Coordinates of C-alpha atoms and ligand atoms in Angstrom, one line a residue:
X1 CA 271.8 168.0 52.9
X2 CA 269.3 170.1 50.9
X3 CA 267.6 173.0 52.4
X4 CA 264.5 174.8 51.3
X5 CA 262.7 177.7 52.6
X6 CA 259.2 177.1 51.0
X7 CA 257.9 181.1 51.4
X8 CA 255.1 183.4 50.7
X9 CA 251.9 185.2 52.5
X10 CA 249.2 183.3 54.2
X11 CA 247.0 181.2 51.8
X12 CA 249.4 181.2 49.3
X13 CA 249.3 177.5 48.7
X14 CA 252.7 176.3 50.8
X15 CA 251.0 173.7 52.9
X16 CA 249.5 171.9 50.1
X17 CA 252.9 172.2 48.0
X18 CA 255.4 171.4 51.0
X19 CA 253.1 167.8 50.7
X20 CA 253.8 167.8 46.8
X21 CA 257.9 168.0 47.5
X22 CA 257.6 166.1 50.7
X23 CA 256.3 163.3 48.6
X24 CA 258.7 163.9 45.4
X25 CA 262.2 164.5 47.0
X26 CA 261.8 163.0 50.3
X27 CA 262.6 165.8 52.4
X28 CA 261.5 166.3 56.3
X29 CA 259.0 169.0 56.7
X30 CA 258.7 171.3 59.5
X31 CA 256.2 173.6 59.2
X32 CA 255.9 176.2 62.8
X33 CA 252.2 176.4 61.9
X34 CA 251.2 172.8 62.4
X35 CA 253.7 172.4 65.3
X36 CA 251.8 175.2 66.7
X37 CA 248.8 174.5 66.3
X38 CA 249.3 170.8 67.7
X39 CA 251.3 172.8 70.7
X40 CA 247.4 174.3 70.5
X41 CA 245.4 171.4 70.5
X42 CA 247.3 169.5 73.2
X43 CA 247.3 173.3 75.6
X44 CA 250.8 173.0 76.6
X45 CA 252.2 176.2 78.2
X46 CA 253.6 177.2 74.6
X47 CA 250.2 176.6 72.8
X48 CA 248.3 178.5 75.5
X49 CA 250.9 181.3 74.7
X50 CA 250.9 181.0 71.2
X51 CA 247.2 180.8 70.7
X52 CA 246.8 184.1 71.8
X53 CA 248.8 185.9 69.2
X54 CA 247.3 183.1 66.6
X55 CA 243.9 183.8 67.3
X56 CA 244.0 187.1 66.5
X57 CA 246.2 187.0 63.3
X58 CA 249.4 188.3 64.8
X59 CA 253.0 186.2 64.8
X60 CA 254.0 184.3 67.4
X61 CA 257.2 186.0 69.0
X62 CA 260.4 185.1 67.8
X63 CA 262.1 183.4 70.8
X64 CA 258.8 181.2 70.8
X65 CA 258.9 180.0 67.8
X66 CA 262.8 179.8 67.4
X67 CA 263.2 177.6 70.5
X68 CA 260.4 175.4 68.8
X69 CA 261.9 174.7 65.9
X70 CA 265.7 174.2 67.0
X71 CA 265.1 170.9 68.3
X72 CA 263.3 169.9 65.3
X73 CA 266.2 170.0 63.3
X74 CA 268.2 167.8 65.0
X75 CA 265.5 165.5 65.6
X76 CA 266.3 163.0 62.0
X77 CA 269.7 162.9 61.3
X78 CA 270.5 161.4 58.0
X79 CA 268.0 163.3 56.3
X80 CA 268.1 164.1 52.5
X81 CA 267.0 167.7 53.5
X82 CA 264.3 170.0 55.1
X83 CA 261.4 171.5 53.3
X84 CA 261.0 174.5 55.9
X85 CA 256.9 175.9 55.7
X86 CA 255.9 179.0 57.5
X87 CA 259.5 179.4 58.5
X88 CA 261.1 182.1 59.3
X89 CA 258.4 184.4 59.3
X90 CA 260.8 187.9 60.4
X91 CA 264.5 188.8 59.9
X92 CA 265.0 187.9 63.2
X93 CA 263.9 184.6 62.4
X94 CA 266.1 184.0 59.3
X95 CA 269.1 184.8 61.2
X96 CA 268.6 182.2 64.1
X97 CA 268.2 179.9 61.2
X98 CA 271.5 180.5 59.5
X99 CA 273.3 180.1 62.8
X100 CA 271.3 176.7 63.4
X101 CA 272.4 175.6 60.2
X102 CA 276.0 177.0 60.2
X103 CA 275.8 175.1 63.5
X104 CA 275.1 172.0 61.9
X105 CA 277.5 172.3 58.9
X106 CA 274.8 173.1 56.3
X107 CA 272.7 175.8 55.1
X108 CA 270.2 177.3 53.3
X109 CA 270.4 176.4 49.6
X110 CA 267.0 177.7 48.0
X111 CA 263.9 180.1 49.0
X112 CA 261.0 179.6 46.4
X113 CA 258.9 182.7 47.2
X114 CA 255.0 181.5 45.8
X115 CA 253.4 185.0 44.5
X116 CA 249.7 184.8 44.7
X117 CA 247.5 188.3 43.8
X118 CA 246.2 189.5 47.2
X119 CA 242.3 188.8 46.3
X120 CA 243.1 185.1 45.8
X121 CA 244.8 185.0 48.8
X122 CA 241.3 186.2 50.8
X123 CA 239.3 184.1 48.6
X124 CA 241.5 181.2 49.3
X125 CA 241.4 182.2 53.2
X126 CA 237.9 182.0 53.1
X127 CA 237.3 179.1 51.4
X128 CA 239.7 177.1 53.5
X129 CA 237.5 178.6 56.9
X130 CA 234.6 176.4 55.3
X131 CA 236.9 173.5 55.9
X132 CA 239.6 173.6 58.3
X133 CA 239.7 173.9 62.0
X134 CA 241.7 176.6 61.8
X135 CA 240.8 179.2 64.7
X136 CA 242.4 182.1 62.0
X137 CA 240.4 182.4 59.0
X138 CA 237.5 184.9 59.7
X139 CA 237.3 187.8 57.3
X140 CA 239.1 190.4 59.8
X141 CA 241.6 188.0 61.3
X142 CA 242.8 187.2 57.8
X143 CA 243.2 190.7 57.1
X144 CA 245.5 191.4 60.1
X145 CA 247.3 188.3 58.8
X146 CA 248.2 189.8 56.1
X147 CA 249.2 192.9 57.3
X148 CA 251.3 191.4 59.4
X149 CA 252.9 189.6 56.2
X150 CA 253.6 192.9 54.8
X151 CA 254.5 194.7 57.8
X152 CA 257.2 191.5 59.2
X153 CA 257.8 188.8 56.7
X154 CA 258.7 190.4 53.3
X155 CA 261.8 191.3 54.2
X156 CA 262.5 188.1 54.5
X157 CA 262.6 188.0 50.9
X158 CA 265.1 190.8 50.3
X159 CA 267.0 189.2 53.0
X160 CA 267.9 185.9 50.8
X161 CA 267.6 187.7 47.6
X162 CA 270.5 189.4 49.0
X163 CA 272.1 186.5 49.5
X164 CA 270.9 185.5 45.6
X165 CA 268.9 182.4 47.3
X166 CA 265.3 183.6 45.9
X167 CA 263.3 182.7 43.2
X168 CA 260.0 183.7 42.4
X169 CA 257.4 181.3 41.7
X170 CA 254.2 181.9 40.0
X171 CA 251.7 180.6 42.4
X172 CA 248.0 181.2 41.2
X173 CA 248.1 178.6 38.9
X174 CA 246.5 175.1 39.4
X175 CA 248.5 172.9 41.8
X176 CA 249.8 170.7 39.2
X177 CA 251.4 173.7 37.2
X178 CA 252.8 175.4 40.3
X179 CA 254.0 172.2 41.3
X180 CA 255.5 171.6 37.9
X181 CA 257.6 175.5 38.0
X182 CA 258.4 174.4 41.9
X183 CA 260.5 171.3 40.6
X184 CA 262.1 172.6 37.4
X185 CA 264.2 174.9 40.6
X186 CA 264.3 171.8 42.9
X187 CA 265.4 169.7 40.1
X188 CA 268.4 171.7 40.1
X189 CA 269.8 170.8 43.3
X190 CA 268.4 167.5 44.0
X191 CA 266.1 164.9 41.8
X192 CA 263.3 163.5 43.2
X193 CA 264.1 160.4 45.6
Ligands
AMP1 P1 250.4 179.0 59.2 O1 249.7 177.7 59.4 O2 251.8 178.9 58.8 O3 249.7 180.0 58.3 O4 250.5 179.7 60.6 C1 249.3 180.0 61.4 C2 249.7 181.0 62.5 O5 250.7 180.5 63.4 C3 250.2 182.3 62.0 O6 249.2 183.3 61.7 C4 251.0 182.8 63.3 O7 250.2 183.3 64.3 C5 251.6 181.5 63.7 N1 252.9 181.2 63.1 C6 253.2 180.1 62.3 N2 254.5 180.1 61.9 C7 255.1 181.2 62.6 C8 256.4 181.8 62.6 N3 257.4 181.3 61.9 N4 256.5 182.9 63.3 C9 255.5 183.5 64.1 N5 254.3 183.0 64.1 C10 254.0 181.9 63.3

C-alpha cells in the first residue's frame, strides 16, 4: 500500500488535486471534510455536532473526527493506497493515524504540503462561497479558519518533516502545473495505475 497525506491551509487547492491523483494513481480518497459535511447534510448526531464547530470555522474535536475516519480505512481492502484530504488536521490527529496504520501493517509514506500566499488563499475562499454550498466561506469565518490552521495544523508539518516525510509543493500555480510538481513526488513511489 501507498499512503499520502495531501496537506496544506484551507483553500489551498487539495480537494481539486486529491481528484487529479485519485484519477491518475487510483488511490481511495477520504477526505474528513466531505464525510463531514455529508454527516451534515443527512443531520446524524455527529453532523449535528460537527456542524457547530464547522459553521463557525473552528475544527471539529479530535475524538470526532478520529472515530470517523477509522472505519474508513478498513472499509476497501485491497487498495492500491489512500490519498488522505483534510486529514489530520492536529498532532493529535497524526498520532491516531500512525497507530491506525501501524495497526494495519502500513504507514504513512509521503506528506505533499501545497504552499499557497495567504491572500490567494482568501481570494480563493471567496470565490469558491459564490459557488459551493459550503456553510464556511464568509469573509470572517474564513479568517478564523485560518487562524485555526496556524494556531493547530502546522505542526503537523514539523511533525512529518521530522520524520523526513514532507515535501513542499508550490501550489499557486495553475492546476495543471501543480498537478505536474504533485506527480514528479508521486511518481517516485508509485506510477500512475
Ligand atoms: P475542509 O472541507 O477540509 O476544508 O473542512 C471543512 C471543515 O470541516 C473544517 O473547517 C473543519 O471545521 C471540519 N474538518 C474537516 N476535516 C477536519 C479534521 N481533520 N479535523 C477537524 N475538523 C475538520
Amino acid at each position: 500500500m501507498f499512503n499520502l497525506i495531501l496537506f496544506g491551509p484551507p483553500g489551498s487547492g487539495k480537494g481539486t488535486q486529491s481528484t487529479n491523483i485519485v484519477k491518475s494513481y487510483n488511490l481511495q480518497h477520504i477526505s474528513t471534510g466531505d464525510l463531514l459535511r455529508d454527516e451534515v447534510s443527512r443531520q446524524t448526531p455527529l453532523g449535528v455536532e460537527a456542524q457547530k464547530y464547522m459553521d463557525q470555522g473552528f475544527l471539529v474535536p479530535d475524538e470526532v473526527v478520529i472515530g470517523m475516519i477509522s472505519g474508513k480505512i478498513d472499509e476497501n481492502p485491497g487498495v492500491r493506497g489512500i490519498i488522505f484530504d483534510g486529514f489530520p488536521r492536529t498532532k493529535a490527529q497524526a498520532e491516531a493515524l500512525d497507530k491506525l496504520l501501524e495497526f494495519k501493517n502500513t504507514q504513512i509514506h509521503l506528506v505533499l504540503s501545497l504552499e499557497v500566499p495567504e491572500d490567494e488563499l482568501v481570494r480563493r475562499m471567496l470565490g469558491r462561497a459564490a459557488t459551493s454550498d459550503r456553510s464556511d466561506d464568509n469573509e470572517e469565518v474564513i479568517s478564523k479558519r485560518i487562524k485555526e490552521y496556524h494556531a493547530k495544523t502546522a505542526p503537523v508539518a514539523e511533525y512529518y518533516d521530522a520524520q523526513g516525510k514532507l515535501e513542499r509543493i508550490k501550489g499557486d500555480l495553475d492546476i495543471q502545473d501543480t498537478f505536474k510538481l504533485l506527480s514528479r513526488e508521486i511518481d517516485k513511489y508509485l506510477l500512475p495505475a
